[in-house]
mmCIF file of C-alpha atoms in Angstrom:
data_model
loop_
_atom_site.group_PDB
_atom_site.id
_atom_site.type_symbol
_atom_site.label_atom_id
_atom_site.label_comp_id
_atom_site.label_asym_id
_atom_site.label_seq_id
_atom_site.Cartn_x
_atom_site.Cartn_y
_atom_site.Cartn_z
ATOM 1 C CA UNK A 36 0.000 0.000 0.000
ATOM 2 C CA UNK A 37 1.626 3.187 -0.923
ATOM 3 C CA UNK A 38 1.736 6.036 0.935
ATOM 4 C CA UNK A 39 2.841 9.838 1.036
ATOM 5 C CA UNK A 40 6.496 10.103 1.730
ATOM 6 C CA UNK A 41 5.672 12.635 4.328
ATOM 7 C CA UNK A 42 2.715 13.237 6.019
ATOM 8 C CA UNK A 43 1.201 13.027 9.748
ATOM 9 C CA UNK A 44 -1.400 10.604 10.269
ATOM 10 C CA UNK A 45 -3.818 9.036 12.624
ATOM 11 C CA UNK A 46 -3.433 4.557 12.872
ATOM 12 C CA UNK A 47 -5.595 2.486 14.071
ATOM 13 C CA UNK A 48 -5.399 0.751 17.670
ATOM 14 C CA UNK A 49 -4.035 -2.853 16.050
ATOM 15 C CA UNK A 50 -5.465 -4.882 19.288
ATOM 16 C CA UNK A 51 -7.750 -4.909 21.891
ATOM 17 C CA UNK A 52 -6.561 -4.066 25.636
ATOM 18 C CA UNK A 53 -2.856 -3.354 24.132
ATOM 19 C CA UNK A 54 -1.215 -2.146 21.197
ATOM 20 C CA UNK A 55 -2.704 1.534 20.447
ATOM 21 C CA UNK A 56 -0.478 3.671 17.769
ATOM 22 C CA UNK A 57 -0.606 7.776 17.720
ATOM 23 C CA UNK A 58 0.406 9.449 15.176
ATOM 24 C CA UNK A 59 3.435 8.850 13.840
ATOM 25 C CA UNK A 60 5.738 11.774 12.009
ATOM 26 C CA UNK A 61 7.479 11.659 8.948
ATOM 27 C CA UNK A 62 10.372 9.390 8.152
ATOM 28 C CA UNK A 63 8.738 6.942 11.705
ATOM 29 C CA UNK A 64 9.564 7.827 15.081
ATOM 30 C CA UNK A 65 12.994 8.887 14.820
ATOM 31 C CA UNK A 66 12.232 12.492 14.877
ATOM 32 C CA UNK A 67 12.307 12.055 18.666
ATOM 33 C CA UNK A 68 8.428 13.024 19.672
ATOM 34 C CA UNK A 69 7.592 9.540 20.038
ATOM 35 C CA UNK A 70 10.329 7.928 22.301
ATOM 36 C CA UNK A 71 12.633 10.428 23.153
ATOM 37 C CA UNK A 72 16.437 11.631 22.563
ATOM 38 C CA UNK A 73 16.025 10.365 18.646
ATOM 39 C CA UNK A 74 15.501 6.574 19.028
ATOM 40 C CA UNK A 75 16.424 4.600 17.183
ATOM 41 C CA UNK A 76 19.181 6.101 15.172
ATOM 42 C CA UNK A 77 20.629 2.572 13.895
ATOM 43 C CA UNK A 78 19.707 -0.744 12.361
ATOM 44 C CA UNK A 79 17.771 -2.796 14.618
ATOM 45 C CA UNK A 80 18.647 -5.683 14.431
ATOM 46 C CA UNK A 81 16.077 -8.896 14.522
ATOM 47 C CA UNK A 82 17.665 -12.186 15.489
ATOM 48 C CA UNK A 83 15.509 -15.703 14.553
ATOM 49 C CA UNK A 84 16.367 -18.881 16.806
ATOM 50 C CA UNK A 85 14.648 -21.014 13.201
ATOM 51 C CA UNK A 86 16.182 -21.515 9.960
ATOM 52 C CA UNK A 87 15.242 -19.653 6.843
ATOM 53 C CA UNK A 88 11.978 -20.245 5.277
ATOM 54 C CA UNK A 89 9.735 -21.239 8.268
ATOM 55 C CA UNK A 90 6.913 -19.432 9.924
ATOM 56 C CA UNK A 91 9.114 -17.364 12.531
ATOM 57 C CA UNK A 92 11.900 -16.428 10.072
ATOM 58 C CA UNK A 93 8.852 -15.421 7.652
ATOM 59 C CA UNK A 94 7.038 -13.100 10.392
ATOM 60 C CA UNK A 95 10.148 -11.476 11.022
ATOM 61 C CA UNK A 96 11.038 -10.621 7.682
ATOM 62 C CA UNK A 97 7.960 -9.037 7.207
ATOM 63 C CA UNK A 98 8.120 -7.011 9.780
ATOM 64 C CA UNK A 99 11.643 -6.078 8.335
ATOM 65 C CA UNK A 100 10.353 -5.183 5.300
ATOM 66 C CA UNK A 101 8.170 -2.251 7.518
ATOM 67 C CA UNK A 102 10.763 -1.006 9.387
ATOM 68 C CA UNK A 103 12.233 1.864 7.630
ATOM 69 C CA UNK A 104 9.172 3.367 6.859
ATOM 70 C CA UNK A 105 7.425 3.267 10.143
ATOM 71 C CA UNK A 106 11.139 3.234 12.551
ATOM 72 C CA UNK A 107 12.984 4.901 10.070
ATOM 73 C CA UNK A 108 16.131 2.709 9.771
ATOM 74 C CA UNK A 109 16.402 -0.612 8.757
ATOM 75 C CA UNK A 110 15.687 -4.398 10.498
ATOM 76 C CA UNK A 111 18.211 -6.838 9.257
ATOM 77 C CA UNK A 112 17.035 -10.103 10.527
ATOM 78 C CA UNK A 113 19.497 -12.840 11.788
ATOM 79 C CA UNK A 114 18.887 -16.620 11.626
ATOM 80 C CA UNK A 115 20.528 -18.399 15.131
ATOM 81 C CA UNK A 116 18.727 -21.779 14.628
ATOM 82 C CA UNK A 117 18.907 -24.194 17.562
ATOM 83 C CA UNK A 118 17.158 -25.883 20.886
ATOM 84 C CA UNK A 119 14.045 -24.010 19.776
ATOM 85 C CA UNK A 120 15.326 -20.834 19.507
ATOM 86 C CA UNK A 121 17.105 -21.014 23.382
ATOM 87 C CA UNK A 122 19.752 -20.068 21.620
ATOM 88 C CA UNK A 123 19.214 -17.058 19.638
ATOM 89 C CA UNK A 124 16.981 -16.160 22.835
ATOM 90 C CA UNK A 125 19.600 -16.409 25.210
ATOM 91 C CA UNK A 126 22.427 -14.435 23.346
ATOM 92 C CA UNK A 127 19.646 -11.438 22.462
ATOM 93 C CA UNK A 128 18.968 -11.429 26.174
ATOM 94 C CA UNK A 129 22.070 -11.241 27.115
ATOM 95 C CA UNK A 130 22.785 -8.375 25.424
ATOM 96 C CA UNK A 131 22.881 -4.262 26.348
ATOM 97 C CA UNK A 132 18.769 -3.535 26.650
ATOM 98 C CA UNK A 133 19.534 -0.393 24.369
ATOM 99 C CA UNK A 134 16.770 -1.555 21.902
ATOM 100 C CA UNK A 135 18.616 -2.226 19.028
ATOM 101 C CA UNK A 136 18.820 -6.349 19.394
ATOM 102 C CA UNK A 137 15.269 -7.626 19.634
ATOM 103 C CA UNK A 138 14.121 -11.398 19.085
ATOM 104 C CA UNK A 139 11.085 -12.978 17.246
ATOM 105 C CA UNK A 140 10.238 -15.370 20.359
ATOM 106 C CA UNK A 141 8.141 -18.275 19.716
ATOM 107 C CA UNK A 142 6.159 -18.964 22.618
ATOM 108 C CA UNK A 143 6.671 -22.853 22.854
ATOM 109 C CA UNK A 144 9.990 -22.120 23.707
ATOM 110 C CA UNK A 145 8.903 -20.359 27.092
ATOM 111 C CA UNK A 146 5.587 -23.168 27.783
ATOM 112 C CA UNK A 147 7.123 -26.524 26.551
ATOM 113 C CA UNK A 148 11.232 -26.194 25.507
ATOM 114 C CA UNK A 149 11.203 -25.526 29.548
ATOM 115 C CA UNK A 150 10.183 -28.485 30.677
ATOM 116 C CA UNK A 151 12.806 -30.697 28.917
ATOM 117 C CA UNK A 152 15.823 -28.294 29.756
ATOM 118 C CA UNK A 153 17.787 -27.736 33.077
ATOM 119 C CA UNK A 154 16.524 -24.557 35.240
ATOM 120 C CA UNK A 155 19.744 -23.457 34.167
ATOM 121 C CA UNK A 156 19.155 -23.917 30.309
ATOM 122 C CA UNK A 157 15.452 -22.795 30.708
ATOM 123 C CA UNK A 158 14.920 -18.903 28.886
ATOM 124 C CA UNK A 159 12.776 -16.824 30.586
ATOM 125 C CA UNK A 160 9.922 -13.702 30.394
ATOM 126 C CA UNK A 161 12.265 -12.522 33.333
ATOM 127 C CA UNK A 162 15.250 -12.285 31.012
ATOM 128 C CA UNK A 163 12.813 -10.460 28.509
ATOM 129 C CA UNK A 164 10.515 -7.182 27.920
ATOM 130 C CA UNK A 165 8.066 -8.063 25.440
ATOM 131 C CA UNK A 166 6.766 -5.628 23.438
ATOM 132 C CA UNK A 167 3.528 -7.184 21.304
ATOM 133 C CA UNK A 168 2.571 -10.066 20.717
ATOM 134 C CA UNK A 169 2.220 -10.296 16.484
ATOM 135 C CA UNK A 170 0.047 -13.951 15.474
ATOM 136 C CA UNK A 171 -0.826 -17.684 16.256
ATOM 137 C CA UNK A 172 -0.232 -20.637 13.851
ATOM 138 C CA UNK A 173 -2.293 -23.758 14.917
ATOM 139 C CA UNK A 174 -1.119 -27.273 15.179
ATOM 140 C CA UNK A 175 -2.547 -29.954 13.023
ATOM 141 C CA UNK A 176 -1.679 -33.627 12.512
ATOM 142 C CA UNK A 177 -1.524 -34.641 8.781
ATOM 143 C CA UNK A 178 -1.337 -37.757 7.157
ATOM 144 C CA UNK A 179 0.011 -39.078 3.945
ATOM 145 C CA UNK A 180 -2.312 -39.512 1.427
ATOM 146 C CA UNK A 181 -1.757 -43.070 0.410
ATOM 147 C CA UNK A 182 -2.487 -43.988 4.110
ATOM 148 C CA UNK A 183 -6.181 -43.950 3.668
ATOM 149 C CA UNK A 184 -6.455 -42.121 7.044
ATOM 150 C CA UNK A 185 -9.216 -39.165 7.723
ATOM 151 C CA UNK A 186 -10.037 -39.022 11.713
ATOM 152 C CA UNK A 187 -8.459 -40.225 14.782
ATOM 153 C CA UNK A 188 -9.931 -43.457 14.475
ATOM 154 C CA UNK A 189 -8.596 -44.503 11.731
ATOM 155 C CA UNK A 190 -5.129 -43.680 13.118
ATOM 156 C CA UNK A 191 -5.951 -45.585 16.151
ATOM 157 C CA UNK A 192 -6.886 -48.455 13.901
ATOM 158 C CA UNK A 193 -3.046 -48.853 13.496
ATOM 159 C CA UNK A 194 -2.254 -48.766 16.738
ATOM 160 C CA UNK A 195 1.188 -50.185 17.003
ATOM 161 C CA UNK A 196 2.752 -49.869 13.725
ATOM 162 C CA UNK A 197 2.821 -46.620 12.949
ATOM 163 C CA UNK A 198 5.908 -44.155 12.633
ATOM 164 C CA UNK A 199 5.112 -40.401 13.469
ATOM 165 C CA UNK A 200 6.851 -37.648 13.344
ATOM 166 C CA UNK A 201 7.165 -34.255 15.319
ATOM 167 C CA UNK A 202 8.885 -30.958 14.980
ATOM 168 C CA UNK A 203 11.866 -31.835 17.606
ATOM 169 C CA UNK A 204 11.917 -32.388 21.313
ATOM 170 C CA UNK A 205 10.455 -29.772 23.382
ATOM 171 C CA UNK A 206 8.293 -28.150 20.300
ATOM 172 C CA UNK A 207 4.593 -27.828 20.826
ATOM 173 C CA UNK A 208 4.274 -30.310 17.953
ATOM 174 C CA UNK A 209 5.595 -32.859 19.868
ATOM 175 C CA UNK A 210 3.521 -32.130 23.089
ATOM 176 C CA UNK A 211 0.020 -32.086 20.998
ATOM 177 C CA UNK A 212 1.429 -35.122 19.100
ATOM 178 C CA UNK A 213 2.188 -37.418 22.651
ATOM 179 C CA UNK A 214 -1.301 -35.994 24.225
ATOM 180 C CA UNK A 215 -2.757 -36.915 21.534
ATOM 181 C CA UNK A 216 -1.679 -40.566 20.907
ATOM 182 C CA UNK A 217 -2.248 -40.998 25.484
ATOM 183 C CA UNK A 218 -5.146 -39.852 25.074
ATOM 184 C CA UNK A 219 -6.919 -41.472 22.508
ATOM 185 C CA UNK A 220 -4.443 -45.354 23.220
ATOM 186 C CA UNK A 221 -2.371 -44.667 20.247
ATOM 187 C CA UNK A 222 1.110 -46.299 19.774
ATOM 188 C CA UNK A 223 3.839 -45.764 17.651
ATOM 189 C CA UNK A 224 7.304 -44.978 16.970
ATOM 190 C CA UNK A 225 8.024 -40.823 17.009
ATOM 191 C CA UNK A 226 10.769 -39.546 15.301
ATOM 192 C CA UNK A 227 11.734 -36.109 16.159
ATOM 193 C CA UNK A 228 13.339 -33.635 13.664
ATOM 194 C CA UNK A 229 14.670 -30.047 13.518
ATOM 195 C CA UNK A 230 11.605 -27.926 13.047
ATOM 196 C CA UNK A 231 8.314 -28.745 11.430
ATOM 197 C CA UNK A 232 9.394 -28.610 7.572
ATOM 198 C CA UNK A 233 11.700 -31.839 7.375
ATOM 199 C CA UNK A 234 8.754 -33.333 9.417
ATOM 200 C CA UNK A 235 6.443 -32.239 6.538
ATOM 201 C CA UNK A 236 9.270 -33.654 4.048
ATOM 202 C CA UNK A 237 8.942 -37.071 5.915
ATOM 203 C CA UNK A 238 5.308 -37.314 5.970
ATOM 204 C CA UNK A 239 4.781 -36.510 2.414
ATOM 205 C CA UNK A 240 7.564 -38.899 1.304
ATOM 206 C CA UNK A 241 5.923 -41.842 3.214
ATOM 207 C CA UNK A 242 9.179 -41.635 5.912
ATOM 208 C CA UNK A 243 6.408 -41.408 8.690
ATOM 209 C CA UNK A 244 2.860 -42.486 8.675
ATOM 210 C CA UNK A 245 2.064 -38.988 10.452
ATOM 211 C CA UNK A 246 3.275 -36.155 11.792
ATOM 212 C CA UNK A 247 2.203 -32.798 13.865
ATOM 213 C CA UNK A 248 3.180 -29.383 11.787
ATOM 214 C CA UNK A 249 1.945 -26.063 11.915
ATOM 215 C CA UNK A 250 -0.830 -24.969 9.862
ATOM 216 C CA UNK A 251 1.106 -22.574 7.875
ATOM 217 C CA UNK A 252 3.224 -24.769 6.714
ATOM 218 C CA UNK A 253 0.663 -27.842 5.858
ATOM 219 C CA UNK A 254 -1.833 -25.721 3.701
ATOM 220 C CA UNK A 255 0.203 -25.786 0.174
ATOM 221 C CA UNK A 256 0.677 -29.700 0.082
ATOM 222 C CA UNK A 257 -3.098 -29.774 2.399
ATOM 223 C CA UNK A 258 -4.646 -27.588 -1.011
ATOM 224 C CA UNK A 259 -1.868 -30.043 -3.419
ATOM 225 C CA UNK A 260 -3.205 -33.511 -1.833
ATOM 226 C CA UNK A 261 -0.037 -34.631 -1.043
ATOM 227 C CA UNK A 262 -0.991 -35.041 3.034
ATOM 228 C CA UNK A 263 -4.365 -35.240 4.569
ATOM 229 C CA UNK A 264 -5.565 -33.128 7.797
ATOM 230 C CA UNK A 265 -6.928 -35.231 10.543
ATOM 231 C CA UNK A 266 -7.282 -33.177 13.366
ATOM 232 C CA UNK A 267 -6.381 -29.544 14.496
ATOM 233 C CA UNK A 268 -5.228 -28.469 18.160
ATOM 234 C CA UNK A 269 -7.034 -25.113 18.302
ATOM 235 C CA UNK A 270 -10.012 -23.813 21.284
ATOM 236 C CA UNK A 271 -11.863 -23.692 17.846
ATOM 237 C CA UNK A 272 -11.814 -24.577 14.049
ATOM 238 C CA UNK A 273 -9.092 -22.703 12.281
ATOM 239 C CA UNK A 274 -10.483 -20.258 9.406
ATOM 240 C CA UNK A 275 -8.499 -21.365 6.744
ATOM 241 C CA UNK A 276 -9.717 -25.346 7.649
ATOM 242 C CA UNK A 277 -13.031 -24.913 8.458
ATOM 243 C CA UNK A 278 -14.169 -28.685 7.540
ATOM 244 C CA UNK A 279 -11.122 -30.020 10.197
ATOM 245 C CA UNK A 280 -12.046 -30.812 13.589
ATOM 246 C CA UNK A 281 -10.411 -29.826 16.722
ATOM 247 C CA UNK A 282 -8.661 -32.122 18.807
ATOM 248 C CA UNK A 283 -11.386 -31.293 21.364
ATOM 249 C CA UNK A 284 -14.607 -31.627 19.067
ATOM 250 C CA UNK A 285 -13.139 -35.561 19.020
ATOM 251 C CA UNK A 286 -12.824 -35.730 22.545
ATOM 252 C CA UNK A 287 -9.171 -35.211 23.101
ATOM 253 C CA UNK A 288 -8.398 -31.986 25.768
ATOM 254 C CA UNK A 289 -5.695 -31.316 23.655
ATOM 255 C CA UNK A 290 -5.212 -27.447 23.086
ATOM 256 C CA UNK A 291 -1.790 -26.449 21.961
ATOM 257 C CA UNK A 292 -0.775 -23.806 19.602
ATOM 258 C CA UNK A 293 2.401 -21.601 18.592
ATOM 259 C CA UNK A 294 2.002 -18.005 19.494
ATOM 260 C CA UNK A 295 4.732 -15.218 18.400
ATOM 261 C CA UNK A 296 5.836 -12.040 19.663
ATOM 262 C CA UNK A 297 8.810 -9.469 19.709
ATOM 263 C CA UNK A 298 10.967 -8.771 22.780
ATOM 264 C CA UNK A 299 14.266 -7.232 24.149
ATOM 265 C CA UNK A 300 16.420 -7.834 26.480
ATOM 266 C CA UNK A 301 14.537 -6.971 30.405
ATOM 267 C CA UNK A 302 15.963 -3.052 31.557
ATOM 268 C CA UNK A 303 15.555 -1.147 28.654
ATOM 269 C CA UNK A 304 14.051 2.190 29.069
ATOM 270 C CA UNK A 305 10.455 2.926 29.050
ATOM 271 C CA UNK A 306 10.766 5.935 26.078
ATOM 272 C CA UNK A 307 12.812 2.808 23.870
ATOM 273 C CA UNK A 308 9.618 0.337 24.407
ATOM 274 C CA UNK A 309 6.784 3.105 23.355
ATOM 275 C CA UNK A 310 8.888 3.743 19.717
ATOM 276 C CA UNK A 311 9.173 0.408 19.123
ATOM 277 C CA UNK A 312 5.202 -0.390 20.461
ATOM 278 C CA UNK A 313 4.131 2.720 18.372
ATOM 279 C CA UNK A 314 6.883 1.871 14.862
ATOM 280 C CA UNK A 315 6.047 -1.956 15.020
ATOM 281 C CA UNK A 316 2.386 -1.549 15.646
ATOM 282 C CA UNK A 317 1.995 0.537 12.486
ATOM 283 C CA UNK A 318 3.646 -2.084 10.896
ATOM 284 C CA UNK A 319 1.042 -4.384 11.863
ATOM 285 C CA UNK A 320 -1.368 -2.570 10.879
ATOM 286 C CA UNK A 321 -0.811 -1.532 6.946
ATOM 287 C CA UNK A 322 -2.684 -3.399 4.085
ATOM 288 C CA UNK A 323 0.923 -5.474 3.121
ATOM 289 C CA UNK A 324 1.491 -7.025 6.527
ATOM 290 C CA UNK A 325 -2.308 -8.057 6.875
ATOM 291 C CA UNK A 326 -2.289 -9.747 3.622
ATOM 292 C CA UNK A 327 1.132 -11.317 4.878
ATOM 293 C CA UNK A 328 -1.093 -12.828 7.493
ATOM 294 C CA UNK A 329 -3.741 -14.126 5.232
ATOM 295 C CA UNK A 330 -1.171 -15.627 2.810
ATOM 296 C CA UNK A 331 0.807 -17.574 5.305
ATOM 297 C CA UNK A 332 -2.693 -18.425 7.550
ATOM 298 C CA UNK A 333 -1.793 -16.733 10.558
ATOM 299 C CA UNK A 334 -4.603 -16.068 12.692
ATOM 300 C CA UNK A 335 -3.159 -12.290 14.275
ATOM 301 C CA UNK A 336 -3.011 -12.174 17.996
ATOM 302 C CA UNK A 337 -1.664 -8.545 18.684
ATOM 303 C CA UNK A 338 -1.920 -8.491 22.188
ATOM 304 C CA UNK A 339 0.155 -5.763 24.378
ATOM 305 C CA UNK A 340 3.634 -7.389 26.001
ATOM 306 C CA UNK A 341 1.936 -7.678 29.341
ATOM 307 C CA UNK A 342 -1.077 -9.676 28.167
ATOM 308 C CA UNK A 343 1.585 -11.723 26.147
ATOM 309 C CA UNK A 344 3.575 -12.592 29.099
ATOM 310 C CA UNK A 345 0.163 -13.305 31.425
ATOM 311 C CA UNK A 346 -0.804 -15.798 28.468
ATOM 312 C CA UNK A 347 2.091 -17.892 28.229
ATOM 313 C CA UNK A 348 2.586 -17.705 31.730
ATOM 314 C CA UNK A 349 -0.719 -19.280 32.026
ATOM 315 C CA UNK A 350 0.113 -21.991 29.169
ATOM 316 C CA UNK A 351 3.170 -22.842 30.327
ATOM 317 C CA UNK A 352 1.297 -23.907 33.696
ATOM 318 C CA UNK A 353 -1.585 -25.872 31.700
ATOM 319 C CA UNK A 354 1.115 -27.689 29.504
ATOM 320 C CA UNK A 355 3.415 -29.044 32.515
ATOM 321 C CA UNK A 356 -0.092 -30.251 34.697
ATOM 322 C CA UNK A 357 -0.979 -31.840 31.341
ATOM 323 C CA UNK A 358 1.918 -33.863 31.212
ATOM 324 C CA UNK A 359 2.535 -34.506 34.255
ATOM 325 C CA UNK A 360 -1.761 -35.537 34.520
ATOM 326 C CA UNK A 361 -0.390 -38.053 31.261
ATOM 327 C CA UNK A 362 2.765 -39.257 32.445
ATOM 328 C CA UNK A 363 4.239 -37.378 29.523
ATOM 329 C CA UNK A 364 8.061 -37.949 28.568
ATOM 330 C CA UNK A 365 9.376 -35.303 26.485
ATOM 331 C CA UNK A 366 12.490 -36.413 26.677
ATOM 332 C CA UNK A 367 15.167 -33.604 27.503
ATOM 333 C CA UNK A 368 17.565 -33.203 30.040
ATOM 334 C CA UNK A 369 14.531 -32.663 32.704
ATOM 335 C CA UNK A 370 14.038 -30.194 35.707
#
């Protein structure tokens, strides 16, 4: 969406209870007005704990591509792939909270990657100040198409002989996959990889019978016939897969999804936080990042930092009483 290459202009609050953007001058909010002694006044740099070409390095490129019109410098964005982004996490924490190193933070990595790690391993909200949360990409379990299989039941039917496979220990693929299967008396053999596209790979080259992805990146080979959804781990039915069932709709209290949101490291000043709420949130809410959402079926969830960090607070409870309820092994290093 173009727009004037200097003008003053009203934006629209992006999401309820949070995320409400004033007017912003020209060239972003490096004039000053907005946060104060000229921030920012150099690249900001975006670091990814995934691998090019998923969901999370996807979100944050688009919110690169925004940044020098609505912060007025530029976002390069950093891949640090490893332990589900603890790593990229953990180094961007780490660092001076002067707002110029800021992570895309998955939230599994705070509500399930914890429980197989060592309290010393474990990232943190304390280590963090989130600034909004940005989307949500459901869970679903797919099949490949040759199996024949279309509900849970029919995956059951196999009970003992399948292969599935999940998007690496301590993902929130893995924890919907293992509820799933103790739930409903399923057994098989899991085989964890790196992140959810090699997982996809597998499934569609008949490597694995099965296997738990996020929506986002099912839908082309979902829309190609190459995999099959069986079931989705959403409250409700996802808008992009209306005619899938929730986990819960089948019986299964199995409600797990990936949620995403920007933070910095914890300390940094209060007039650095509002430039990046206020450059970030008009980001979110032009015409190109909105059809980024609908393109890569994101549902948004742009919640204000606080709310973020009282959600996955709250999930990260839910999902350890879950599995410990289950008798869950995630496998890990543990406590």
């Amino acid at each position: 969406m173009s727009r004037p290459s200097c003008s003053r202009r009203p934006l629209i609050a992006v999401a309820a209870g949070g995320l409400s953007v004033g007017l912003v001058a020209c060239g972003g909010v490096t004039d000053g007005t907005a946060g104060g002694d000229g921030y920012p006044a150099e690249p900001i740099t975006l670091t990814v704990g995934q691998d090019a070409g998923g969901s999370t390095d996807l979100i944050a490129r688009a919110l690169a591509e925004g940044s020098q019109e609505a912060l007025g410098v530029s976002m390069p964005v950093e891949n640090q792939p490893g332990a589900n982004g603890a790593i990229a996490t953990q180094e961007v924490a780490d660092q001076d909270p002067d707002g110029y190193e800021l992570t895309l933070l998955n939230s599994t990595l705070i509500t399930v990657t914890s429980q197989v790690v060592s309290e010393e391993e474990a990232v943190t909200l304390d280590e963090l100040d989130v600034i909004t949360g940005l989307s949500r990409d459901d869970y679903i379990m797919v099949a490949n198409a040759d199996t024949g299989y279309g509900t849970v039941d029919d995956v059951a039917a196999d009970s003992g002989d399948l292969s599935y496979g999940t998007a690496g220990v301590g993902t929130g693929s893995q924890l919907a996959q293992l509820l799933l299967f103790d739930e409903a008396g399923i057994e098989g053999n899991e085989v964890p990889f790196d992140s959810g596209a090699p997982a996809l790979t597998a499934v569609m080259g008949g490597q694995v019978d099965v296997a738990t992805i996020q929506v986002g990146e099912a839908m082309p080979q979902i829309e190609a016939g190459t995999i099959d959804p069986i079931v989705i781990f959403s409250d409700e039915r996802n808008q992009h897969l209306e005619d899938v069932p929730t986990a819960q709709e089948e019986g299964y209290e199995v409600p797990v999804a990936q949620y995403r949101a920007v933070a910095l490291p914890e300390g940094a000043p209060e007039e650095v936080k509002q430039s990046l709420r206020e450059g970030i949130g008009e980001i979110l809410a032009t015409e190109e990042y909105q059809q980024f959402n609908d393109e890569n079926y994101l549902t948004p969830e742009e919640v204000s930092g606080e709310e973020v960090e009282e959600q996955w607070t709250e999930l990260a409870d839910q999902y350890e009483q879950s599995v410990q309820d289950n008798g869950i092994d995630l496998g890990g290093t543990g406590e």
